[in-house]
Short mmCIF file of C-alpha atoms and ligand atoms in Angstrom, two decimals:
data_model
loop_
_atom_site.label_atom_id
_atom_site.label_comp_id
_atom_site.label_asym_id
_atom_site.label_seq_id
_atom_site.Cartn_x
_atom_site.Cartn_y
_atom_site.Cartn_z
CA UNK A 134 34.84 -5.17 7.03
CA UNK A 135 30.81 -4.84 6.72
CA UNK A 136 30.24 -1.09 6.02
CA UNK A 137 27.89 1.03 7.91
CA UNK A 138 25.01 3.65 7.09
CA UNK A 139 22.96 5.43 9.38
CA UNK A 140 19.68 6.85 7.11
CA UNK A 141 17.70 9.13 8.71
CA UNK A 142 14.10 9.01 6.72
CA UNK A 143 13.89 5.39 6.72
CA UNK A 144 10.72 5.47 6.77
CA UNK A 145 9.73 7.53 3.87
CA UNK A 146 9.71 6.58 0.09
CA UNK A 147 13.62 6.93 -0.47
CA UNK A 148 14.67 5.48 2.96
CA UNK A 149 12.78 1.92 2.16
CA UNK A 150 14.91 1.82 -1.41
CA UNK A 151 17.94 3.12 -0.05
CA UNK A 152 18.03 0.60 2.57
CA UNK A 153 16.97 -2.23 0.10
CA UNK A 154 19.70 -1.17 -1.77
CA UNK A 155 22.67 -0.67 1.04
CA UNK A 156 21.28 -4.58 2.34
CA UNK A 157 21.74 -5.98 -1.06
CA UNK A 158 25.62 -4.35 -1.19
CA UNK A 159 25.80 -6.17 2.40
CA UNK A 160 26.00 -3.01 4.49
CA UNK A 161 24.95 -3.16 7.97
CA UNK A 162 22.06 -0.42 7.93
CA UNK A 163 20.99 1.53 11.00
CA UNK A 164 17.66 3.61 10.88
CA UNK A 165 16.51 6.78 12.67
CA UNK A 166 13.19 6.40 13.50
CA UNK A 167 10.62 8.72 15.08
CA UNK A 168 8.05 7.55 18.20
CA UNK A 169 4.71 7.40 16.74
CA UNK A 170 1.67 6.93 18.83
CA UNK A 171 0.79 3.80 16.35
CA UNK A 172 3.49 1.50 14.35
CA UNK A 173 3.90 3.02 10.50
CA UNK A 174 6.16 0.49 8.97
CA UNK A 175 4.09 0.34 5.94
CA UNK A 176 7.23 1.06 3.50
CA UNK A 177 9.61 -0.99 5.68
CA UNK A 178 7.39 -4.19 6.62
CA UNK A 179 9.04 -6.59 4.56
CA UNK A 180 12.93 -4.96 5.92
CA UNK A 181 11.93 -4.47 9.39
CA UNK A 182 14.08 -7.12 10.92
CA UNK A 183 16.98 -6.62 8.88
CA UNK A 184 17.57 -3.02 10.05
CA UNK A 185 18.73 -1.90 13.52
CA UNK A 186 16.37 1.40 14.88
CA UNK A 187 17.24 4.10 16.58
CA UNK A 188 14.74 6.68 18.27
CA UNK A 189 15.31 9.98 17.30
CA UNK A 190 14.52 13.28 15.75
CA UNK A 191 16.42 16.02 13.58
CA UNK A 192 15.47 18.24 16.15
CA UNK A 193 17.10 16.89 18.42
CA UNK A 194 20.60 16.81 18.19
CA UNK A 195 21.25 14.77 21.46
CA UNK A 196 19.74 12.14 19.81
CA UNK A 197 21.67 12.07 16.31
CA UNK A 198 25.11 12.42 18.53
CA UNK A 199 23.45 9.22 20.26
CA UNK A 200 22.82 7.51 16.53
CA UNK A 201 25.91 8.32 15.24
CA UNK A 202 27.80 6.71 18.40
CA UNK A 203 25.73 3.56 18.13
CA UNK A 204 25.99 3.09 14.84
CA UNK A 205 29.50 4.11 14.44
CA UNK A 206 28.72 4.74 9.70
CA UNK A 207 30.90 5.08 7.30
CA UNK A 208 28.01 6.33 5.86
CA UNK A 209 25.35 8.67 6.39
CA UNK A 210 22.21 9.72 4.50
CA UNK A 211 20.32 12.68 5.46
CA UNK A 212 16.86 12.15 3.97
CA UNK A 213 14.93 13.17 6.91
CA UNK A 214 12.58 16.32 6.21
CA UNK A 215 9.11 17.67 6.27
CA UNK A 216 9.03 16.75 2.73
CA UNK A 217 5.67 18.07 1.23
CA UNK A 218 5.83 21.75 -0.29
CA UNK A 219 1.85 22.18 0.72
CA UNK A 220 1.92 21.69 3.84
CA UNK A 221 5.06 23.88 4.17
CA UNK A 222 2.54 26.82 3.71
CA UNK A 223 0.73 25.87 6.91
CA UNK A 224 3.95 24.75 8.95
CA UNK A 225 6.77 27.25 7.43
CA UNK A 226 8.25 27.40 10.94
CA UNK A 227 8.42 23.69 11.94
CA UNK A 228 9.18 23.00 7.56
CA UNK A 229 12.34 25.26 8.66
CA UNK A 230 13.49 23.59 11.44
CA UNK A 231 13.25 20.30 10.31
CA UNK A 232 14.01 20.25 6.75
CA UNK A 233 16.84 22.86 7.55
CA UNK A 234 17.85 23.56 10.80
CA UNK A 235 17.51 19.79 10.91
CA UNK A 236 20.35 19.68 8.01
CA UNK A 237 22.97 22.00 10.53
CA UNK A 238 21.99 19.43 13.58
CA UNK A 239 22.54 16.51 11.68
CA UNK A 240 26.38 17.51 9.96
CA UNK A 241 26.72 18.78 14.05
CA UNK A 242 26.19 15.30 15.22
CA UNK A 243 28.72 14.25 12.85
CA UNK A 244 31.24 16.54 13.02
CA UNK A 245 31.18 16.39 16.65
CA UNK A 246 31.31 12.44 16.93
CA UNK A 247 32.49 10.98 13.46
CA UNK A 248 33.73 13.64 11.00
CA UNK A 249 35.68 11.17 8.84
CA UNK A 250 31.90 9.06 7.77
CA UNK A 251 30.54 10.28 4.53
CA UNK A 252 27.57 12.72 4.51
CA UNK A 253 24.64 12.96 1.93
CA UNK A 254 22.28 15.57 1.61
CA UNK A 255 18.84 15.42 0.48
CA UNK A 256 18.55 18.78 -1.62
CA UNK A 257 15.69 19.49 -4.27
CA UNK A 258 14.63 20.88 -7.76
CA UNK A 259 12.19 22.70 -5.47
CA UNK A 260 15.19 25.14 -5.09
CA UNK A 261 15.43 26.04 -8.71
CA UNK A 262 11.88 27.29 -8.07
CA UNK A 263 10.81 29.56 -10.34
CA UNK A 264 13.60 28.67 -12.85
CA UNK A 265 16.37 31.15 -14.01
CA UNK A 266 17.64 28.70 -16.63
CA UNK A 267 16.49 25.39 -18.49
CA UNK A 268 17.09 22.83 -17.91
CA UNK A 269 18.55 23.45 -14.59
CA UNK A 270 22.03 21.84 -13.67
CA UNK A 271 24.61 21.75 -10.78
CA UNK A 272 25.19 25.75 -11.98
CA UNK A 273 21.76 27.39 -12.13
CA UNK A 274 20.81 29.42 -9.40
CA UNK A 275 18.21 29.20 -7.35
CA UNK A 276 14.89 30.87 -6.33
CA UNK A 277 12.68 29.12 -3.69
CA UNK A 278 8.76 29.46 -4.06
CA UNK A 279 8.16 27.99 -1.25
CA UNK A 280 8.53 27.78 2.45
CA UNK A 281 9.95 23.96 1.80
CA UNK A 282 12.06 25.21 -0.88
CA UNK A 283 14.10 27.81 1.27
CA UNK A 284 14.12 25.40 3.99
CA UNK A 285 16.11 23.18 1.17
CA UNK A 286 18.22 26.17 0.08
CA UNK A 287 19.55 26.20 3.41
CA UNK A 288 20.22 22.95 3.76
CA UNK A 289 22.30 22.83 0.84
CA UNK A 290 24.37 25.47 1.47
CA UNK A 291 24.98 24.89 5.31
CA UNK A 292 26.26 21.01 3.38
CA UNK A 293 28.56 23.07 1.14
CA UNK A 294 29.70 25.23 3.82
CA UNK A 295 30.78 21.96 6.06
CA UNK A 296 32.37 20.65 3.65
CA UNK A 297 34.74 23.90 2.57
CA UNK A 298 34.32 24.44 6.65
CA UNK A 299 35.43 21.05 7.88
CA UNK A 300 37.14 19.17 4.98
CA UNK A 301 34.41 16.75 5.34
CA UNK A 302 33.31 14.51 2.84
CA UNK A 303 29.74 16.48 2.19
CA UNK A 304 27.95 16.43 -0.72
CA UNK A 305 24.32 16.66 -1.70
CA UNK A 306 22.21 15.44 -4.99
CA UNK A 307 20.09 17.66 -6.44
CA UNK A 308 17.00 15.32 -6.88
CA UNK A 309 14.05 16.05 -9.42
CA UNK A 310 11.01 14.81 -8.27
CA UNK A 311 10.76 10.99 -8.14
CA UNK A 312 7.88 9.00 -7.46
CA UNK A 313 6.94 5.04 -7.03
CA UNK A 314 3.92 3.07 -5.25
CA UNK A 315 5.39 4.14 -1.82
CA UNK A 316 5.28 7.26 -2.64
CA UNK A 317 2.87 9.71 -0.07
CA UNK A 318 -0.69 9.70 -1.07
CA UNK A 319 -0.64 13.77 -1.18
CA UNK A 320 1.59 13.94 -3.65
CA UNK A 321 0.53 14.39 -7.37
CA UNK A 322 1.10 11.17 -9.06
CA UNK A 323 -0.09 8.78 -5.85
CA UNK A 324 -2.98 10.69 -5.88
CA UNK A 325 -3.93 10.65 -9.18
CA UNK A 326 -3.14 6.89 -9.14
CA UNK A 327 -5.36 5.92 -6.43
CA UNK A 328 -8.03 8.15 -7.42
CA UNK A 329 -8.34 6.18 -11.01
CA UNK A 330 -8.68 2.81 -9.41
CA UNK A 331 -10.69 4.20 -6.81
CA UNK A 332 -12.98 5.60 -9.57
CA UNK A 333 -12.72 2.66 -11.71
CA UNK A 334 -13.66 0.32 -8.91
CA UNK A 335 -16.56 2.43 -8.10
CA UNK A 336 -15.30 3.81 -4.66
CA UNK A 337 -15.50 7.30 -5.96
CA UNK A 338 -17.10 9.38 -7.81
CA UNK A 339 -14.28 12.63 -8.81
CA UNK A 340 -11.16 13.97 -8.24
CA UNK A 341 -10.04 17.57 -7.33
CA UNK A 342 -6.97 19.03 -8.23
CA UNK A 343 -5.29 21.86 -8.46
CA UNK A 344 -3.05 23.19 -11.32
CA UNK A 345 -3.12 20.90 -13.79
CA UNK A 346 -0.72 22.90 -16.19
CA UNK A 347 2.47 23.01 -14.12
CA UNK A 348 5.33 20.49 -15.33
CA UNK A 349 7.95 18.31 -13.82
CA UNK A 350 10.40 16.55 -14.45
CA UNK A 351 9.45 12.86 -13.03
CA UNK A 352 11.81 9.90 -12.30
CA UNK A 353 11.78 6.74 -10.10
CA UNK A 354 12.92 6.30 -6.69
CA UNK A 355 14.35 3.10 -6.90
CA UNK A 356 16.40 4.36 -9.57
CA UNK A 357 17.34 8.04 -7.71
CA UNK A 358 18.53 6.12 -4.43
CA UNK A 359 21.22 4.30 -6.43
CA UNK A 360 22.71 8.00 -7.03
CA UNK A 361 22.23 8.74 -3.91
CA UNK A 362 24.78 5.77 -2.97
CA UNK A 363 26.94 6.84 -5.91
CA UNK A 364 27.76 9.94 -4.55
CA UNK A 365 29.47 8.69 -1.50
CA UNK A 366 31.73 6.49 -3.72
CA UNK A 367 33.84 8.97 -5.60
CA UNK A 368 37.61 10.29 -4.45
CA UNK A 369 35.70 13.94 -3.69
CA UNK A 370 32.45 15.22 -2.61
CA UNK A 371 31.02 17.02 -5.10
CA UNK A 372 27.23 17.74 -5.92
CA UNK A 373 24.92 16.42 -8.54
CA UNK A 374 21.82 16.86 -10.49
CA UNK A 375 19.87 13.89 -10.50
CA UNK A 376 16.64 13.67 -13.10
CA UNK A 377 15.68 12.14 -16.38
CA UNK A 378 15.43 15.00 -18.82
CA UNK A 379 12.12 14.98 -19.75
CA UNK A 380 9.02 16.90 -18.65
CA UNK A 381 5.68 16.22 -18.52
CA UNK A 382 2.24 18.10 -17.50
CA UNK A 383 0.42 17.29 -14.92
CA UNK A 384 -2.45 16.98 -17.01
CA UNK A 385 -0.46 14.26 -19.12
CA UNK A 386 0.07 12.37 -15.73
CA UNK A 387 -3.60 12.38 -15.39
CA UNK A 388 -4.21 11.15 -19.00
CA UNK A 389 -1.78 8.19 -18.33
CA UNK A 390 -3.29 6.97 -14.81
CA UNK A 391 -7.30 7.43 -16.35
CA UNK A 392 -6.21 5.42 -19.79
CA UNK A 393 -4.42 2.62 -17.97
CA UNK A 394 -7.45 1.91 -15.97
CA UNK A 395 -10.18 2.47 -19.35
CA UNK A 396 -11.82 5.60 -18.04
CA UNK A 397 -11.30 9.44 -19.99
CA UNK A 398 -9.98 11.69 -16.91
CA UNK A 399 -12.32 14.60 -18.38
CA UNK A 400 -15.35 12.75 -16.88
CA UNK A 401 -13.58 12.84 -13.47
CA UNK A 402 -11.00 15.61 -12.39
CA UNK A 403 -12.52 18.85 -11.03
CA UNK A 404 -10.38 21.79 -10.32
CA UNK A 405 -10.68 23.19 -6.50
CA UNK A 406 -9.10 26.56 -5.65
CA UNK A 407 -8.50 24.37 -2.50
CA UNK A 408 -5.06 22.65 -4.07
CA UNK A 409 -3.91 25.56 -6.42
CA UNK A 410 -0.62 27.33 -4.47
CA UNK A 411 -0.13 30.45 -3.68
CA UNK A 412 3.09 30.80 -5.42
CA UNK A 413 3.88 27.64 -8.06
CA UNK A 414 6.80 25.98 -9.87
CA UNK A 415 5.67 25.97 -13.50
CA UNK A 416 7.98 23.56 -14.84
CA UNK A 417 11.17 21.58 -13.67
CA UNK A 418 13.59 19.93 -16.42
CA UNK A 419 17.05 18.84 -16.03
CA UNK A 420 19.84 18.47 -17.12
CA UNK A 421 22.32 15.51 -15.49
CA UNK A 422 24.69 14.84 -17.94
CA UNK A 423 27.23 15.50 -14.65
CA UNK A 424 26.28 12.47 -13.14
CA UNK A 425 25.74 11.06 -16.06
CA UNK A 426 29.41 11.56 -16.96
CA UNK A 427 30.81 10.80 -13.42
CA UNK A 428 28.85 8.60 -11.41
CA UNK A 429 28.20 6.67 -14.39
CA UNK A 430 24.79 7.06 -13.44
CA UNK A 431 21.72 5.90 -15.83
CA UNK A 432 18.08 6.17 -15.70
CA UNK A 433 16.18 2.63 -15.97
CA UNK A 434 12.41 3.82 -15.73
CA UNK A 435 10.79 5.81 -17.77
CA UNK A 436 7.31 8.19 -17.33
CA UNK A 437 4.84 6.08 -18.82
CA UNK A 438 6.05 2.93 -17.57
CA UNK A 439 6.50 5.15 -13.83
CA UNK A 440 2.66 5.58 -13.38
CA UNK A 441 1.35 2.58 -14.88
CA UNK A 442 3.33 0.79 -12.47
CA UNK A 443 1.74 3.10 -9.56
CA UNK A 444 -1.52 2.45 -11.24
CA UNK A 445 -1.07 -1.41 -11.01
CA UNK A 446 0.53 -1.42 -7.29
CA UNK A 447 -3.09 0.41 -6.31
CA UNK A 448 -5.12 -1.49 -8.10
CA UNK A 449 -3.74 -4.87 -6.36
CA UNK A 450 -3.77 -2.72 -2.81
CA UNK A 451 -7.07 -1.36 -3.05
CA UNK A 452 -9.01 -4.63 -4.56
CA UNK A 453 -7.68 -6.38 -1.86
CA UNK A 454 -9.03 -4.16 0.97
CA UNK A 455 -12.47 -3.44 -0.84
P1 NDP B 581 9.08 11.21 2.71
O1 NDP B 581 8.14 12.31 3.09
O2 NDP B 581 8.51 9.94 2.16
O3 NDP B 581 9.93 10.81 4.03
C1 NDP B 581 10.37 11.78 4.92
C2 NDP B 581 11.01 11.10 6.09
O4 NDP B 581 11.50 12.10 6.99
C3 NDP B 581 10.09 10.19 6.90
O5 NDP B 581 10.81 9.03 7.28
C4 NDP B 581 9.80 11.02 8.14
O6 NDP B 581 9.52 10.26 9.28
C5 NDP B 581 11.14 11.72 8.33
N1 NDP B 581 11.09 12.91 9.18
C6 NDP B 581 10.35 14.03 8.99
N2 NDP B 581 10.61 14.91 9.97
C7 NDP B 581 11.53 14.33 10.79
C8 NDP B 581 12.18 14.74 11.97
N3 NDP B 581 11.94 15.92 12.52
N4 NDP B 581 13.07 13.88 12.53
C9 NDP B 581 13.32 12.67 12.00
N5 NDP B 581 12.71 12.22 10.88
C10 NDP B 581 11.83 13.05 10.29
O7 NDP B 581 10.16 11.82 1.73
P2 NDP B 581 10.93 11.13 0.48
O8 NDP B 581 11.40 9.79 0.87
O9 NDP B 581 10.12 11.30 -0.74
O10 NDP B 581 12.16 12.11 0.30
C11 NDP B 581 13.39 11.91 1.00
C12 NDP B 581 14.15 13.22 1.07
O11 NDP B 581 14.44 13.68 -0.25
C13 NDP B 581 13.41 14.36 1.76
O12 NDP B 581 14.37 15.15 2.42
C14 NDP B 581 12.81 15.13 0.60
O13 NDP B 581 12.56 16.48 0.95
C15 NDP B 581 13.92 15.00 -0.42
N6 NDP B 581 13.52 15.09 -1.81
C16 NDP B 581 12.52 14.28 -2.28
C17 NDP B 581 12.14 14.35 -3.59
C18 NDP B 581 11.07 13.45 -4.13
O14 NDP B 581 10.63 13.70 -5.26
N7 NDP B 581 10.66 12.40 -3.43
C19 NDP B 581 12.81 15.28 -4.53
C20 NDP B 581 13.92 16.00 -3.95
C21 NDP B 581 14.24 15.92 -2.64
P3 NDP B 581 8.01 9.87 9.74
O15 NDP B 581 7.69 8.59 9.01
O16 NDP B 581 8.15 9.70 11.20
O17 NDP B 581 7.12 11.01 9.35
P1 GDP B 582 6.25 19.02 -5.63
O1 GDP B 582 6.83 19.26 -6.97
O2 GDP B 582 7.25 18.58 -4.62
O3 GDP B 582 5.43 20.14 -5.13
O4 GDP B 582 5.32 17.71 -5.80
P2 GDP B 582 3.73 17.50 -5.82
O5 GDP B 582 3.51 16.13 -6.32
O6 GDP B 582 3.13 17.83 -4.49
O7 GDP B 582 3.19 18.58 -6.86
C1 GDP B 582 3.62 18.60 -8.20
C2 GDP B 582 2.82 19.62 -8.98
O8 GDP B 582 1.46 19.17 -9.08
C3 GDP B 582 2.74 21.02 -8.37
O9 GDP B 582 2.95 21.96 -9.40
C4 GDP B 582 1.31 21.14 -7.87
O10 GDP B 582 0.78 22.47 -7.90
C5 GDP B 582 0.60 20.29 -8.91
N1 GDP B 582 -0.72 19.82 -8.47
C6 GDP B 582 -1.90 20.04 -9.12
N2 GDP B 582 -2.92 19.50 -8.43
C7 GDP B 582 -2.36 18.93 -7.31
C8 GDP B 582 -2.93 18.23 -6.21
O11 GDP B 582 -4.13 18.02 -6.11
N3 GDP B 582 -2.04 17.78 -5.25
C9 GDP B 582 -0.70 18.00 -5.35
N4 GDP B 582 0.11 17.51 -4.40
N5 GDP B 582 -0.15 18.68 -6.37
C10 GDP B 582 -0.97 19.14 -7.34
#
């Protein structure tokens, strides 16, 4: 029997692996997709035909009952969210709905219509915040810094709670941050990576930043999404950490991306009060020896060879536009 999975998010950096990934196991992979005014397919181009769409939104729960009924998963994967902890600043309220009360409408829609398909959660380091422990693991607590982060507190707890609720088969992986070349352009390493080819192909002239001391702990997508699947393979639900162990500055980042591309970032990055937060996570490392142990999980990117791959993904999309 072909398996199904419903991802909600498919259009965002995860959703695009995941679904790569669920096609290539020869699952039958339904997508909940927002109206947009234009078509943004950009991570899902080369997919598009192979995956069956349906309109919807996590805030409306009408819709997800509607998803989950058409695509009748065995599967589901909650990766939906207003994912970007800036902009949670200037949006707390709609950050909350979506990237939590979005959580409680989503385990609704399948409680209510499929209770027995398996439910992942999309939960963060962002929720170890400003950390009590390092590195953190499954046991640290947490402390939010940001409106995003609470949001993501929420949403793991209200996945815990179905599951001890409900009996259902909930679990959620706590993902460290995790990058690639579909990654969004506001985040750190994409825009450091696009800035140094910009630069080096003479398309501009600086780059401003904001903190360039904070630390995280930085993996690859297409590696995180096969934990993701992982997860919802094992006799219980149970949650994990997912991340490589190492940390690294943003500053080193920077250093990488400017050296790959033969320029000295010094010359370049200029620090603007503009992207400094007003209330940081200084440094993310941890520890996922769990999933390591149980999932049988294993990391097959490392840092360096993360944004140099970034880097050369922008240079060959820029050139070609210029
Ligand atoms: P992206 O920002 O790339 O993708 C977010 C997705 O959510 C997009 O498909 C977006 O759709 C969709 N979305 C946003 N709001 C809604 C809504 N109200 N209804 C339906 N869909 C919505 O995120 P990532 O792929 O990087 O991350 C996936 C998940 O993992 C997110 O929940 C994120 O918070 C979490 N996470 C990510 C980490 C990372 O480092 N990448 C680390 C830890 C957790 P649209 O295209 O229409 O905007
Ligand atoms: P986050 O960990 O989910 O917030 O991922 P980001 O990639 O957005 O940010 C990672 C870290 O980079 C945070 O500590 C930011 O404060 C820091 N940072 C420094 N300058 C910038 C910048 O210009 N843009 C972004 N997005 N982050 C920056």
């Amino acid at each position: 029997m072909t398996k199904h999975a419903l991802i909600t998010g498919i259009t965002g950096q995860d959703g695009s692996y995941l679904a790569e990934l669920l096609l290539s196991k020869g699952y039958k992979v339904f997508g909940l997709r927002r109206r947009t005014s234009v078509p943004i397919l950009e991570n899902l181009e080369h997919l598009k035909n192979e995956i069956e769409f349906i309109d919807g939104d996590l805030l409306d729960m009408g819709s997800l009952i509607n998803a989950v009924r058409i695509s009748n998963p065995d599967e589901v994967y909650n990766l939906a969210a207003q994912s970007f902890v800036a902009t949670s600043w200037i949006q707390p309220v709609s950050t909350g709905l979506a990237t939590g009360i979005g959580v409680t409408n989503m385990l609704e829609a399948v409680r209510l219509t499929k209770p027995d398909a398996r439910f992942y959660q999309a939960s963060s380091s962002e929720m170890f915040g400003k950390v009590v422990e390092t590195p953190q693991k499954e046991t640290t607590p947490f402390y939010p810094r940001s409106p995003y982060g609470v949001a993501k507190v929420y949403g793991h707890w209200i996945t815990v709670n179905y599951r001890e609720s409900y009996n259902m088969y909930a679990c959620s992986g706590i993902l460290f941050n995790h990058e690639s070349p579909r990654r969004g352009i506001e985040f750190v390493t994409r825009k450091v990576t696009d800035a140094a080819v910009r630069i080096k192909l003479g398309l501009q002239t600086e780059l401003r930043m904001g903190n360039l001391d904070a630390q995280r702990d930085w993996g690859f997508a297409g590696d995180y999404v096969k934990a993701m699947w992982l997860m919802l393979q094992q006799d219980k639900p149970e949650d994990f950490v997912i991340s490589t162990g190492e940390t690294h500055s943003i500053e080193e980042l920077v250093e990488i991306a400017f050296t790959h591309v033969g320029l000295n970032w010094r010359d370049y990055i200029v620090v603007d009060q503009k992207f400094v937060r007003p209330a940081e996570v200084d440094l993310l490392l941890g520890d996922c020896t769990k999933a390591k142990e149980k999932l049988g999980w294993e990391l097959e990117v490392g840092f360096e060879q993360l944004v140099k791959m970034m880097v050369d993904s922008d240079m060959k999309k820029i050139s070609n536009i210029k």
